Amino acid sequence: MTRSVIVHGGAGSVAPARRAEHVAGCERAVAAALAVLHGGGSALDAAQRAVEVLEDDPLFNAGRGACLHEDGGVELDAALMDGDGLRYGAVCAMPAVRHPIAVARAVMEDGRHALYAAEGAMRFAESRGFERVPDEALITDAARLRWEAVRAGRAESGWAGGTVGAVAFDGAHVAAATSTGGMTDKRRGRVGDTPLPGAGTYADDLAGGVSATGHGEKILRVGVSFQVIAALRGGADAMAAAAAAIAVLASRVGGTGGVIALDREGRPGRANNTETMTWAWGSTDGARGSGW
Ligand code: ASP
Protein backbone atom coordinates (compact mmCIF):
# COMPACT_ATOMS: atom_id res chain seq x y z
CA MET A 1 0.00 0.00 0.00
CA THR A 2 1.24 3.51 -0.79
CA ARG A 3 2.38 5.47 2.24
CA SER A 4 2.10 9.24 2.30
CA VAL A 5 2.55 12.45 4.25
CA ILE A 6 1.11 15.93 4.02
CA VAL A 7 2.42 18.97 5.92
CA HIS A 8 1.43 22.60 6.35
CA GLY A 9 3.49 25.63 7.27
CA GLY A 10 0.55 27.65 8.57
CA ALA A 11 -2.43 29.54 7.25
CA GLY A 12 -2.11 33.30 6.94
CA SER A 13 -0.69 35.65 4.36
CA VAL A 14 2.89 34.90 3.42
CA ALA A 15 4.19 37.67 1.17
CA PRO A 16 4.53 36.61 -2.49
CA ALA A 17 8.32 37.02 -2.41
CA ARG A 18 8.62 34.58 0.49
CA ARG A 19 6.18 31.89 -0.59
CA ALA A 20 8.72 29.77 -2.45
CA GLU A 21 10.99 29.44 0.59
CA HIS A 22 8.02 28.56 2.82
CA VAL A 23 6.98 25.85 0.38
CA ALA A 24 10.59 24.60 0.18
CA GLY A 25 10.56 24.26 3.98
CA CYS A 26 7.39 22.16 3.77
CA GLU A 27 8.96 20.02 1.02
CA ARG A 28 12.02 19.36 3.20
CA ALA A 29 9.72 18.19 5.99
CA VAL A 30 7.89 15.86 3.60
CA ALA A 31 11.21 14.44 2.37
CA ALA A 32 12.31 13.76 5.95
CA ALA A 33 9.01 12.06 6.78
CA LEU A 34 9.10 9.96 3.61
CA ALA A 35 12.61 8.83 4.55
CA VAL A 36 11.17 7.63 7.86
CA LEU A 37 8.39 5.74 6.04
CA HIS A 38 10.83 4.26 3.51
CA GLY A 39 12.91 3.06 6.44
CA GLY A 40 9.94 1.20 7.87
CA GLY A 41 9.02 3.87 10.44
CA SER A 42 5.45 4.32 11.59
CA ALA A 43 3.01 7.08 10.66
CA LEU A 44 3.58 8.47 14.12
CA ASP A 45 7.37 8.58 13.61
CA ALA A 46 6.91 10.21 10.21
CA ALA A 47 4.48 12.90 11.41
CA GLN A 48 6.72 13.70 14.38
CA ARG A 49 9.82 13.88 12.16
CA ALA A 50 8.11 16.25 9.71
CA VAL A 51 7.12 18.58 12.54
CA GLU A 52 10.60 18.44 14.07
CA VAL A 53 12.11 19.56 10.78
CA LEU A 54 9.67 22.48 10.71
CA GLU A 55 10.33 23.29 14.39
CA ASP A 56 14.04 23.57 13.54
CA ASP A 57 13.31 25.83 10.57
CA PRO A 58 13.36 29.48 11.72
CA LEU A 59 10.87 30.45 9.01
CA PHE A 60 8.01 28.84 10.90
CA ASN A 61 6.18 29.73 14.11
CA ALA A 62 7.07 26.59 16.03
CA GLY A 63 10.17 25.67 17.97
CA ARG A 64 12.86 27.99 16.58
CA GLY A 65 11.00 30.93 15.06
CA ALA A 66 8.12 30.79 17.56
CA CYS A 67 6.26 34.04 18.06
CA LEU A 68 6.61 36.11 21.24
CA HIS A 69 4.02 36.50 24.01
CA GLU A 70 3.12 39.74 25.82
CA ASP A 71 6.28 39.64 27.96
CA GLY A 72 8.58 39.01 25.01
CA GLY A 73 9.21 35.31 25.68
CA VAL A 74 7.78 32.13 24.18
CA GLU A 75 5.16 29.59 25.27
CA LEU A 76 4.65 26.60 23.02
CA ASP A 77 1.71 24.33 22.18
CA ALA A 78 2.13 20.94 20.48
CA ALA A 79 0.12 17.77 20.05
CA LEU A 80 0.37 14.40 18.41
CA MET A 81 -2.29 11.74 17.89
CA ASP A 82 -2.04 8.11 16.87
CA GLY A 83 -5.00 6.89 14.81
CA ASP A 84 -4.21 3.41 16.09
CA GLY A 85 -6.00 3.29 19.43
CA LEU A 86 -6.74 7.03 19.52
CA ARG A 87 -3.68 7.68 21.68
CA TYR A 88 -3.00 11.36 22.40
CA GLY A 89 -0.19 13.45 23.85
CA ALA A 90 0.09 17.22 24.10
CA VAL A 91 1.73 20.13 25.87
CA CYS A 92 0.53 23.70 26.13
CA ALA A 93 1.90 27.04 27.34
CA MET A 94 5.15 25.10 27.50
CA PRO A 95 8.43 26.86 28.27
CA ALA A 96 11.14 26.80 25.62
CA VAL A 97 12.36 23.39 24.46
CA ARG A 98 13.81 22.64 21.05
CA HIS A 99 11.18 20.10 20.03
CA PRO A 100 7.84 20.47 21.81
CA ILE A 101 6.41 17.79 19.50
CA ALA A 102 8.89 15.27 20.91
CA VAL A 103 7.67 16.13 24.42
CA ALA A 104 4.08 15.57 23.20
CA ARG A 105 5.19 12.15 21.93
CA ALA A 106 6.70 11.35 25.32
CA VAL A 107 3.42 12.39 26.97
CA MET A 108 1.56 9.99 24.71
CA GLU A 109 3.97 7.12 25.26
CA ASP A 110 3.92 7.67 29.03
CA GLY A 111 0.15 7.41 28.88
CA ARG A 112 -0.74 8.60 32.36
CA HIS A 113 -2.06 11.98 31.24
CA ALA A 114 -2.89 13.35 27.80
CA LEU A 115 -2.11 17.08 28.16
CA TYR A 116 0.35 18.96 30.38
CA ALA A 117 0.57 22.73 30.81
CA ALA A 118 3.30 25.25 31.59
CA GLU A 119 5.78 24.41 34.36
CA GLY A 120 4.20 20.99 34.90
CA ALA A 121 4.84 20.23 31.25
CA MET A 122 8.44 21.32 31.72
CA ARG A 123 8.84 19.15 34.80
CA PHE A 124 7.53 16.15 32.86
CA ALA A 125 9.81 16.97 29.92
CA GLU A 126 12.90 17.24 32.12
CA SER A 127 12.02 13.92 33.77
CA ARG A 128 12.21 12.40 30.28
CA GLY A 129 15.56 13.97 29.43
CA PHE A 130 14.43 17.04 27.48
CA GLU A 131 16.31 20.26 28.14
CA ARG A 132 14.85 23.68 28.77
CA VAL A 133 16.60 26.17 26.48
CA PRO A 134 16.72 29.95 26.94
CA ASP A 135 13.85 31.73 25.13
CA GLU A 136 16.56 33.50 23.09
CA ALA A 137 17.56 30.16 21.58
CA LEU A 138 14.17 30.01 19.85
CA ILE A 139 13.52 33.70 19.18
CA THR A 140 14.48 34.91 15.72
CA ASP A 141 15.01 38.53 14.64
CA ALA A 142 11.93 38.27 12.41
CA ALA A 143 9.71 37.09 15.27
CA ARG A 144 11.00 39.87 17.54
CA LEU A 145 10.47 42.55 14.88
CA ARG A 146 6.95 41.30 14.32
CA TRP A 147 6.25 41.43 18.07
CA GLU A 148 7.64 44.97 18.29
CA ALA A 149 5.42 46.00 15.38
CA VAL A 150 2.32 44.54 17.06
CA ARG A 151 3.21 46.19 20.38
CA ALA A 152 3.69 49.53 18.66
CA GLY A 153 0.38 49.21 16.80
CA ARG A 154 2.17 49.03 13.45
CA ALA A 155 0.84 45.55 12.61
CA GLU A 156 -2.83 44.79 12.21
CA SER A 157 -3.16 41.66 14.30
CA GLY A 158 -1.26 39.26 16.45
CA TRP A 159 -1.85 36.36 14.14
CA ALA A 160 1.65 35.17 13.40
CA GLY A 161 0.89 32.44 10.83
CA GLY A 162 3.61 29.84 10.38
CA THR A 163 2.17 27.16 12.65
CA VAL A 164 3.24 23.73 11.45
CA GLY A 165 1.52 20.37 11.14
CA ALA A 166 1.81 16.97 9.52
CA VAL A 167 -0.39 13.97 8.84
CA ALA A 168 1.14 10.65 7.82
CA PHE A 169 -0.10 7.23 6.72
CA ASP A 170 2.13 4.15 6.91
CA GLY A 171 -0.04 1.71 5.03
CA ALA A 172 -1.93 0.68 8.15
CA HIS A 173 -2.19 3.63 10.51
CA VAL A 174 -2.72 7.38 10.38
CA ALA A 175 -1.08 9.93 12.71
CA ALA A 176 -1.31 13.72 13.03
CA ALA A 177 0.99 16.27 14.69
CA THR A 178 0.81 20.05 15.13
CA SER A 179 3.17 22.57 16.78
CA THR A 180 2.99 26.33 17.29
CA GLY A 181 4.16 29.37 19.18
CA GLY A 182 0.55 30.58 19.01
CA MET A 183 -0.18 34.24 18.35
CA THR A 184 2.15 37.20 18.57
CA ASP A 185 1.73 39.21 21.78
CA LYS A 186 -0.69 36.63 23.19
CA ARG A 187 -1.39 36.87 26.89
CA ARG A 188 0.63 34.59 29.12
CA GLY A 189 -1.16 31.28 29.54
CA ARG A 190 -3.19 31.63 26.36
CA VAL A 191 -3.72 28.25 24.71
CA GLY A 192 -4.99 27.89 21.17
CA ASP A 193 -6.50 25.05 19.18
CA THR A 194 -3.25 23.23 18.42
CA PRO A 195 -2.94 21.03 21.55
CA LEU A 196 -6.66 20.26 21.86
CA PRO A 197 -7.91 16.98 20.37
CA GLY A 198 -10.46 17.55 17.64
CA ALA A 199 -9.61 21.25 17.45
CA GLY A 200 -6.05 21.53 16.07
CA THR A 201 -5.14 17.87 15.80
CA TYR A 202 -6.93 14.54 15.34
CA ALA A 203 -6.29 11.06 13.92
CA ASP A 204 -8.45 7.97 13.74
CA ASP A 205 -7.56 4.95 11.63
CA LEU A 206 -11.27 4.48 10.90
CA ALA A 207 -11.50 7.92 9.26
CA GLY A 208 -8.16 9.71 8.68
CA GLY A 209 -5.95 12.40 10.22
CA VAL A 210 -6.04 16.20 10.40
CA SER A 211 -3.88 19.16 11.42
CA ALA A 212 -5.43 22.62 11.56
CA THR A 213 -4.01 26.13 11.52
CA GLY A 214 -5.50 29.58 11.80
CA HIS A 215 -7.30 31.63 14.39
CA GLY A 216 -7.21 29.28 17.36
CA GLU A 217 -9.92 31.02 19.40
CA LYS A 218 -12.38 30.32 16.59
CA ILE A 219 -11.05 26.91 15.49
CA LEU A 220 -11.48 25.36 18.91
CA ARG A 221 -15.09 26.51 19.19
CA VAL A 222 -16.15 24.39 16.24
CA GLY A 223 -13.66 21.55 16.63
CA VAL A 224 -12.35 22.02 13.11
CA SER A 225 -10.24 18.85 13.00
CA PHE A 226 -13.13 16.76 14.17
CA GLN A 227 -15.35 18.42 11.57
CA VAL A 228 -13.02 16.92 8.96
CA ILE A 229 -13.15 13.51 10.65
CA ALA A 230 -16.95 13.62 10.79
CA ALA A 231 -17.14 14.42 7.09
CA LEU A 232 -14.71 11.60 6.26
CA ARG A 233 -16.83 9.20 8.32
CA GLY A 234 -19.83 10.38 6.36
CA GLY A 235 -18.14 9.28 3.13
CA ALA A 236 -16.68 12.55 1.87
CA ASP A 237 -13.30 12.39 0.15
CA ALA A 238 -10.42 14.20 1.85
CA MET A 239 -10.65 17.38 -0.26
CA ALA A 240 -14.40 17.69 0.30
CA ALA A 241 -14.07 16.94 4.01
CA ALA A 242 -11.43 19.65 4.40
CA ALA A 243 -13.58 22.16 2.51
CA ALA A 244 -16.63 21.27 4.63
CA ALA A 245 -14.72 21.90 7.85
CA ILE A 246 -13.48 25.31 6.70
CA ALA A 247 -17.01 26.18 5.62
CA VAL A 248 -18.25 25.39 9.14
CA LEU A 249 -15.42 27.50 10.62
CA ALA A 250 -16.40 30.45 8.46
CA SER A 251 -20.18 30.17 8.68
CA ARG A 252 -20.57 29.32 12.36
CA VAL A 253 -17.99 31.54 14.03
CA GLY A 254 -16.60 33.75 11.27
CA GLY A 255 -13.24 32.04 11.58
CA THR A 256 -10.28 31.93 9.23
CA GLY A 257 -7.76 29.14 8.87
CA GLY A 258 -6.88 25.98 7.08
CA VAL A 259 -6.58 22.22 7.42
CA ILE A 260 -4.56 19.41 5.90
CA ALA A 261 -5.85 15.85 5.99
CA LEU A 262 -5.29 12.30 4.85
CA ASP A 263 -8.13 9.83 4.63
CA ARG A 264 -7.71 6.34 6.11
CA GLU A 265 -5.95 5.18 2.95
CA GLY A 266 -3.57 8.12 2.82
CA ARG A 267 -5.27 10.23 0.15
CA PRO A 268 -4.67 13.94 0.75
CA GLY A 269 -7.03 16.85 1.23
CA ARG A 270 -6.62 20.46 2.24
CA ALA A 271 -8.58 23.69 2.39
CA ASN A 272 -8.11 27.20 3.71
CA ASN A 273 -9.95 30.51 3.60
CA THR A 274 -6.84 32.60 4.20
CA GLU A 275 -4.70 34.22 1.55
CA THR A 276 -2.11 31.47 1.86
CA MET A 277 -1.54 28.12 3.51
CA THR A 278 1.80 26.66 2.51
CA TRP A 279 1.70 22.87 2.15
CA ALA A 280 3.50 19.93 0.63
CA TRP A 281 2.56 16.32 0.07
CA GLY A 282 4.41 13.21 -0.99
CA SER A 283 3.98 9.47 -1.24
CA THR A 284 6.43 6.60 -1.14
CA ASP A 285 5.66 5.77 -4.77
CA GLY A 286 7.16 9.11 -5.82
CA ALA A 287 4.12 11.37 -6.25
CA ARG A 288 4.63 14.95 -5.00
CA GLY A 289 2.66 18.16 -4.67
CA SER A 290 3.11 21.52 -2.96
CA GLY A 291 1.83 25.05 -3.01
CA TRP A 292 0.24 27.88 -1.08
N1 ASP B 1 -3.79 27.98 15.38
C1 ASP B 1 -2.66 28.60 16.03
C2 ASP B 1 -3.10 29.17 17.37
O1 ASP B 1 -4.14 29.77 17.43
C3 ASP B 1 -2.04 29.69 15.22
C4 ASP B 1 -1.82 29.41 13.76
O2 ASP B 1 -2.24 28.39 13.25
O3 ASP B 1 -1.16 30.22 13.11
O4 ASP B 1 -2.34 29.05 18.31
mmCIF file with all atom_site columns, N, CA and C in Angstrom, residues 200-236:
data_model
loop_
_atom_site.group_PDB
_atom_site.id
_atom_site.type_symbol
_atom_site.label_atom_id
_atom_site.label_alt_id
_atom_site.label_comp_id
_atom_site.label_asym_id
_atom_site.label_entity_id
_atom_site.label_seq_id
_atom_site.pdbx_PDB_ins_code
_atom_site.Cartn_x
_atom_site.Cartn_y
_atom_site.Cartn_z
_atom_site.occupancy
_atom_site.B_iso_or_equiv
_atom_site.pdbx_formal_charge
_atom_site.auth_seq_id
_atom_site.auth_comp_id
_atom_site.auth_asym_id
_atom_site.auth_atom_id
_atom_site.pdbx_PDB_model_num
ATOM 1   N N  . GLY A 1 200 ? -7.209  21.341 16.957 1.00 0.00 ? 200 GLY A N  1
ATOM 2   C CA . GLY A 1 200 ? -6.053  21.525 16.073 1.00 0.00 ? 200 GLY A CA 1
ATOM 3   C C  . GLY A 1 200 ? -5.506  20.231 15.504 1.00 0.00 ? 200 GLY A C  1
ATOM 4   N N  . THR A 1 201 ? -5.814  19.128 16.151 1.00 0.00 ? 201 THR A N  1
ATOM 5   C CA . THR A 1 201 ? -5.145  17.866 15.797 1.00 0.00 ? 201 THR A CA 1
ATOM 6   C C  . THR A 1 201 ? -6.105  16.701 16.026 1.00 0.00 ? 201 THR A C  1
ATOM 7   N N  . TYR A 1 202 ? -6.161  15.750 15.096 1.00 0.00 ? 202 TYR A N  1
ATOM 8   C CA . TYR A 1 202 ? -6.927  14.537 15.340 1.00 0.00 ? 202 TYR A CA 1
ATOM 9   C C  . TYR A 1 202 ? -6.490  13.449 14.365 1.00 0.00 ? 202 TYR A C  1
ATOM 10  N N  . ALA A 1 203 ? -6.555  12.197 14.813 1.00 0.00 ? 203 ALA A N  1
ATOM 11  C CA . ALA A 1 203 ? -6.289  11.057 13.922 1.00 0.00 ? 203 ALA A CA 1
ATOM 12  C C  . ALA A 1 203 ? -7.080  9.862  14.398 1.00 0.00 ? 203 ALA A C  1
ATOM 13  N N  . ASP A 1 204 ? -7.660  9.163  13.447 1.00 0.00 ? 204 ASP A N  1
ATOM 14  C CA . ASP A 1 204 ? -8.455  7.970  13.743 1.00 0.00 ? 204 ASP A CA 1
ATOM 15  C C  . ASP A 1 204 ? -8.322  7.048  12.529 1.00 0.00 ? 204 ASP A C  1
ATOM 16  N N  . ASP A 1 205 ? -7.756  5.884  12.747 1.00 0.00 ? 205 ASP A N  1
ATOM 17  C CA . ASP A 1 205 ? -7.562  4.946  11.634 1.00 0.00 ? 205 ASP A CA 1
ATOM 18  C C  . ASP A 1 205 ? -8.853  4.626  10.890 1.00 0.00 ? 205 ASP A C  1
ATOM 19  N N  . LEU A 1 206 ? -9.992  4.792  11.560 1.00 0.00 ? 206 LEU A N  1
ATOM 20  C CA . LEU A 1 206 ? -11.268 4.481  10.897 1.00 0.00 ? 206 LEU A CA 1
ATOM 21  C C  . LEU A 1 206 ? -11.728 5.608  9.982  1.00 0.00 ? 206 LEU A C  1
ATOM 22  N N  . ALA A 1 207 ? -11.055 6.769  10.069 1.00 0.00 ? 207 ALA A N  1
ATOM 23  C CA . ALA A 1 207 ? -11.495 7.918  9.258  1.00 0.00 ? 207 ALA A CA 1
ATOM 24  C C  . ALA A 1 207 ? -10.328 8.583  8.521  1.00 0.00 ? 207 ALA A C  1
ATOM 25  N N  . GLY A 1 208 ? -9.290  9.005  9.271  1.00 0.00 ? 208 GLY A N  1
ATOM 26  C CA . GLY A 1 208 ? -8.160  9.715  8.679  1.00 0.00 ? 208 GLY A CA 1
ATOM 27  C C  . GLY A 1 208 ? -7.494  10.578 9.734  1.00 0.00 ? 208 GLY A C  1
ATOM 28  N N  . GLY A 1 209 ? -6.664  11.526 9.284  1.00 0.00 ? 209 GLY A N  1
ATOM 29  C CA . GLY A 1 209 ? -5.950  12.400 10.217 1.00 0.00 ? 209 GLY A CA 1
ATOM 30  C C  . GLY A 1 209 ? -6.005  13.838 9.747  1.00 0.00 ? 209 GLY A C  1
ATOM 31  N N  . VAL A 1 210 ? -5.881  14.771 10.706 1.00 0.00 ? 210 VAL A N  1
ATOM 32  C CA . VAL A 1 210 ? -6.041  16.202 10.401 1.00 0.00 ? 210 VAL A CA 1
ATOM 33  C C  . VAL A 1 210 ? -5.093  17.040 11.247 1.00 0.00 ? 210 VAL A C  1
ATOM 34  N N  . SER A 1 211 ? -4.550  18.097 10.660 1.00 0.00 ? 211 SER A N  1
ATOM 35  C CA . SER A 1 211 ? -3.880  19.156 11.417 1.00 0.00 ? 211 SER A CA 1
ATOM 36  C C  . SER A 1 211 ? -4.437  20.492 10.943 1.00 0.00 ? 211 SER A C  1
ATOM 37  N N  . ALA A 1 212 ? -4.825  21.329 11.906 1.00 0.00 ? 212 ALA A N  1
ATOM 38  C CA . ALA A 1 212 ? -5.434  22.620 11.563 1.00 0.00 ? 212 ALA A CA 1
ATOM 39  C C  . ALA A 1 212 ? -4.479  23.760 11.869 1.00 0.00 ? 212 ALA A C  1
ATOM 40  N N  . THR A 1 213 ? -4.763  24.894 11.274 1.00 0.00 ? 213 THR A N  1
ATOM 41  C CA . THR A 1 213 ? -4.011  26.132 11.518 1.00 0.00 ? 213 THR A CA 1
ATOM 42  C C  . THR A 1 213 ? -4.938  27.304 11.292 1.00 0.00 ? 213 THR A C  1
ATOM 43  N N  . GLY A 1 214 ? -4.654  28.400 11.977 1.00 0.00 ? 214 GLY A N  1
ATOM 44  C CA . GLY A 1 214 ? -5.499  29.579 11.801 1.00 0.00 ? 214 GLY A CA 1
ATOM 45  C C  . GLY A 1 214 ? -5.827  30.190 13.147 1.00 0.00 ? 214 GLY A C  1
ATOM 46  N N  . HIS A 1 215 ? -6.928  30.880 13.191 1.00 0.00 ? 215 HIS A N  1
ATOM 47  C CA . HIS A 1 215 ? -7.305  31.633 14.389 1.00 0.00 ? 215 HIS A CA 1
ATOM 48  C C  . HIS A 1 215 ? -7.818  30.680 15.466 1.00 0.00 ? 215 HIS A C  1
ATOM 49  N N  . GLY A 1 216 ? -6.931  30.346 16.407 1.00 0.00 ? 216 GLY A N  1
ATOM 50  C CA . GLY A 1 216 ? -7.210  29.284 17.364 1.00 0.00 ? 216 GLY A CA 1
ATOM 51  C C  . GLY A 1 216 ? -8.461  29.490 18.185 1.00 0.00 ? 216 GLY A C  1
ATOM 52  N N  . GLU A 1 217 ? -8.740  30.737 18.569 1.00 0.00 ? 217 GLU A N  1
ATOM 53  C CA . GLU A 1 217 ? -9.917  31.015 19.404 1.00 0.00 ? 217 GLU A CA 1
ATOM 54  C C  . GLU A 1 217 ? -11.202 30.620 18.686 1.00 0.00 ? 217 GLU A C  1
ATOM 55  N N  . LYS A 1 218 ? -11.200 30.708 17.367 1.00 0.00 ? 218 LYS A N  1
ATOM 56  C CA . LYS A 1 218 ? -12.379 30.321 16.587 1.00 0.00 ? 218 LYS A CA 1
ATOM 57  C C  . LYS A 1 218 ? -12.355 28.826 16.260 1.00 0.00 ? 218 LYS A C  1
ATOM 58  N N  . ILE A 1 219 ? -11.179 28.323 15.887 1.00 0.00 ? 219 ILE A N  1
ATOM 59  C CA . ILE A 1 219 ? -11.054 26.911 15.490 1.00 0.00 ? 219 ILE A CA 1
ATOM 60  C C  . ILE A 1 219 ? -11.522 25.985 16.596 1.00 0.00 ? 219 ILE A C  1
ATOM 61  N N  . LEU A 1 220 ? -11.142 26.300 17.837 1.00 0.00 ? 220 LEU A N  1
ATOM 62  C CA . LEU A 1 220 ? -11.476 25.362 18.915 1.00 0.00 ? 220 LEU A CA 1
ATOM 63  C C  . LEU A 1 220 ? -12.968 25.379 19.233 1.00 0.00 ? 220 LEU A C  1
ATOM 64  N N  . ARG A 1 221 ? -13.661 26.459 18.881 1.00 0.00 ? 221 ARG A N  1
ATOM 65  C CA . ARG A 1 221 ? -15.093 26.514 19.187 1.00 0.00 ? 221 ARG A CA 1
ATOM 66  C C  . ARG A 1 221 ? -15.921 25.607 18.286 1.00 0.00 ? 221 ARG A C  1
ATOM 67  N N  . VAL A 1 222 ? -15.399 25.295 17.113 1.00 0.00 ? 222 VAL A N  1
ATOM 68  C CA . VAL A 1 222 ? -16.152 24.392 16.237 1.00 0.00 ? 222 VAL A CA 1
ATOM 69  C C  . VAL A 1 222 ? -15.435 23.048 16.035 1.00 0.00 ? 222 VAL A C  1
ATOM 70  N N  . GLY A 1 223 ? -14.358 22.835 16.754 1.00 0.00 ? 223 GLY A N  1
ATOM 71  C CA . GLY A 1 223 ? -13.664 21.547 16.628 1.00 0.00 ? 223 GLY A CA 1
ATOM 72  C C  . GLY A 1 223 ? -13.338 21.228 15.181 1.00 0.00 ? 223 GLY A C  1
ATOM 73  N N  . VAL A 1 224 ? -12.560 22.109 14.557 1.00 0.00 ? 224 VAL A N  1
ATOM 74  C CA . VAL A 1 224 ? -12.355 22.017 13.106 1.00 0.00 ? 224 VAL A CA 1
ATOM 75  C C  . VAL A 1 224 ? -11.795 20.657 12.674 1.00 0.00 ? 224 VAL A C  1
ATOM 76  N N  . SER A 1 225 ? -10.821 20.137 13.420 1.00 0.00 ? 225 SER A N  1
ATOM 77  C CA . SER A 1 225 ? -10.238 18.854 13.000 1.00 0.00 ? 225 SER A CA 1
ATOM 78  C C  . SER A 1 225 ? -11.284 17.750 13.052 1.00 0.00 ? 225 SER A C  1
ATOM 79  N N  . PHE A 1 226 ? -12.105 17.794 14.093 1.00 0.00 ? 226 PHE A N  1
ATOM 80  C CA . PHE A 1 226 ? -13.127 16.756 14.173 1.00 0.00 ? 226 PHE A CA 1
ATOM 81  C C  . PHE A 1 226 ? -14.218 16.952 13.120 1.00 0.00 ? 226 PHE A C  1
ATOM 82  N N  . GLN A 1 227 ? -14.410 18.191 12.687 1.00 0.00 ? 227 GLN A N  1
ATOM 83  C CA . GLN A 1 227 ? -15.346 18.423 11.568 1.00 0.00 ? 227 GLN A CA 1
ATOM 84  C C  . GLN A 1 227 ? -14.880 17.652 10.329 1.00 0.00 ? 227 GLN A C  1
ATOM 85  N N  . VAL A 1 228 ? -13.564 17.665 10.106 1.00 0.00 ? 228 VAL A N  1
ATOM 86  C CA . VAL A 1 228 ? -13.024 16.924 8.960  1.00 0.00 ? 228 VAL A CA 1
ATOM 87  C C  . VAL A 1 228 ? -13.274 15.425 9.149  1.00 0.00 ? 228 VAL A C  1
ATOM 88  N N  . ILE A 1 229 ? -12.969 14.933 10.356 1.00 0.00 ? 229 ILE A N  1
ATOM 89  C CA . ILE A 1 229 ? -13.147 13.507 10.650 1.00 0.00 ? 229 ILE A CA 1
ATOM 90  C C  . ILE A 1 229 ? -14.615 13.095 10.449 1.00 0.00 ? 229 ILE A C  1
ATOM 91  N N  . ALA A 1 230 ? -15.527 13.942 10.927 1.00 0.00 ? 230 ALA A N  1
ATOM 92  C CA . ALA A 1 230 ? -16.955 13.617 10.791 1.00 0.00 ? 230 ALA A CA 1
ATOM 93  C C  . ALA A 1 230 ? -17.347 13.533 9.324  1.00 0.00 ? 230 ALA A C  1
ATOM 94  N N  . ALA A 1 231 ? -16.820 14.445 8.517  1.00 0.00 ? 231 ALA A N  1
ATOM 95  C CA . ALA A 1 231 ? -17.143 14.419 7.090  1.00 0.00 ? 231 ALA A CA 1
ATOM 96  C C  . ALA A 1 231 ? -16.542 13.186 6.415  1.00 0.00 ? 231 ALA A C  1
ATOM 97  N N  . LEU A 1 232 ? -15.323 12.818 6.816  1.00 0.00 ? 232 LEU A N  1
ATOM 98  C CA . LEU A 1 232 ? -14.706 11.598 6.263  1.00 0.00 ? 232 LEU A CA 1
ATOM 99  C C  . LEU A 1 232 ? -15.541 10.375 6.637  1.00 0.00 ? 232 LEU A C  1
ATOM 100 N N  . ARG A 1 233 ? -15.998 10.331 7.878  1.00 0.00 ? 233 ARG A N  1
ATOM 101 C CA . ARG A 1 233 ? -16.830 9.202  8.319  1.00 0.00 ? 233 ARG A CA 1
ATOM 102 C C  . ARG A 1 233 ? -18.123 9.138  7.525  1.00 0.00 ? 233 ARG A C  1
ATOM 103 N N  . GLY A 1 234 ? -18.588 10.321 7.130  1.00 0.00 ? 234 GLY A N  1
ATOM 104 C CA . GLY A 1 234 ? -19.831 10.376 6.358  1.00 0.00 ? 234 GLY A CA 1
ATOM 105 C C  . GLY A 1 234 ? -19.642 10.023 4.897  1.00 0.00 ? 234 GLY A C  1
ATOM 106 N N  . GLY A 1 235 ? -18.388 9.729  4.498  1.00 0.00 ? 235 GLY A N  1
ATOM 107 C CA . GLY A 1 235 ? -18.142 9.276  3.132  1.00 0.00 ? 235 GLY A CA 1
ATOM 108 C C  . GLY A 1 235 ? -17.557 10.318 2.198  1.00 0.00 ? 235 GLY A C  1
ATOM 109 N N  . ALA A 1 236 ? -17.289 11.531 2.720  1.00 0.00 ? 236 ALA A N  1
ATOM 110 C CA . ALA A 1 236 ? -16.678 12.554 1.872  1.00 0.00 ? 236 ALA A CA 1
ATOM 111 C C  . ALA A 1 236 ? -15.240 12.171 1.551  1.00 0.00 ? 236 ALA A C  1
#
